[in-house]
Amino acid sequence: MNNLTLIVIFLVTLVLFFWGVYKALRTQRVVYMTAMIPFFALMIGIFFL
């Protein structure tokens, strides 16, 4: 993977993470917590690089 691909994946993950936090806090629904899965997957992936 080149750098541009990694940057795009990182930005999409960050947007999903903060959107998920925002929606979960506003609506108190657990469903929006699933938006954080890519963020945690990225954090776990960093350890295996």
mmCIF file of C-alpha atoms in Angstrom:
data_model
loop_
_atom_site.group_PDB
_atom_site.id
_atom_site.type_symbol
_atom_site.label_atom_id
_atom_site.label_comp_id
_atom_site.label_asym_id
_atom_site.label_seq_id
_atom_site.Cartn_x
_atom_site.Cartn_y
_atom_site.Cartn_z
ATOM 1 C CA MET A 1 0.000 0.000 0.000
ATOM 2 C CA ASN A 2 1.230 3.461 -0.783
ATOM 3 C CA ASN A 3 1.070 6.450 1.535
ATOM 4 C CA LEU A 4 -2.038 7.964 -0.044
ATOM 5 C CA THR A 5 -4.042 4.804 0.592
ATOM 6 C CA LEU A 6 -2.966 4.719 4.230
ATOM 7 C CA ILE A 7 -3.832 8.392 4.729
ATOM 8 C CA VAL A 8 -7.295 7.916 3.203
ATOM 9 C CA ILE A 9 -7.976 4.861 5.392
ATOM 10 C CA PHE A 10 -6.809 6.803 8.457
ATOM 11 C CA LEU A 11 -8.994 9.834 7.675
ATOM 12 C CA VAL A 12 -12.095 7.725 7.014
ATOM 13 C CA THR A 13 -11.489 5.867 10.263
ATOM 14 C CA LEU A 14 -11.149 9.100 12.238
ATOM 15 C CA VAL A 15 -14.329 10.558 10.738
ATOM 16 C CA LEU A 16 -16.264 7.366 11.506
ATOM 17 C CA PHE A 17 -14.890 7.319 15.050
ATOM 18 C CA PHE A 18 -15.865 10.884 15.926
ATOM 19 C CA TRP A 19 -19.237 10.579 14.177
ATOM 20 C CA GLY A 20 -19.916 7.410 16.161
ATOM 21 C CA VAL A 21 -18.965 9.064 19.444
ATOM 22 C CA TYR A 22 -21.118 12.108 18.648
ATOM 23 C CA LYS A 23 -24.179 10.065 17.682
ATOM 24 C CA ALA A 24 -23.783 7.658 20.593
ATOM 25 C CA LEU A 25 -23.596 10.504 23.085
ATOM 26 C CA ARG A 26 -26.557 12.370 21.581
ATOM 27 C CA THR A 27 -28.913 9.439 21.069
ATOM 28 C CA GLN A 28 -27.647 7.116 23.834
ATOM 29 C CA ARG A 29 -27.843 4.214 21.364
ATOM 30 C CA VAL A 30 -25.329 1.389 21.356
ATOM 31 C CA VAL A 31 -25.772 0.870 17.587
ATOM 32 C CA TYR A 32 -23.601 3.878 16.788
ATOM 33 C CA MET A 33 -20.755 2.419 18.832
ATOM 34 C CA THR A 34 -20.206 0.039 15.879
ATOM 35 C CA ALA A 35 -18.738 3.027 14.005
ATOM 36 C CA MET A 36 -15.761 2.728 16.365
ATOM 37 C CA ILE A 37 -14.873 -0.793 15.201
ATOM 38 C CA PRO A 38 -12.595 0.442 12.361
ATOM 39 C CA PHE A 39 -10.797 2.733 14.836
ATOM 40 C CA PHE A 40 -10.030 -0.098 17.231
ATOM 41 C CA ALA A 41 -9.087 -2.375 14.326
ATOM 42 C CA LEU A 42 -6.626 0.284 13.161
ATOM 43 C CA MET A 43 -5.136 0.572 16.656
ATOM 44 C CA ILE A 44 -4.728 -3.207 16.876
ATOM 45 C CA GLY A 45 -3.225 -3.230 13.374
ATOM 46 C CA ILE A 46 -0.592 -0.691 14.414
ATOM 47 C CA PHE A 47 0.827 -3.149 16.947
ATOM 48 C CA PHE A 48 1.310 -5.821 14.276
ATOM 49 C CA LEU A 49 3.102 -3.566 11.781
#
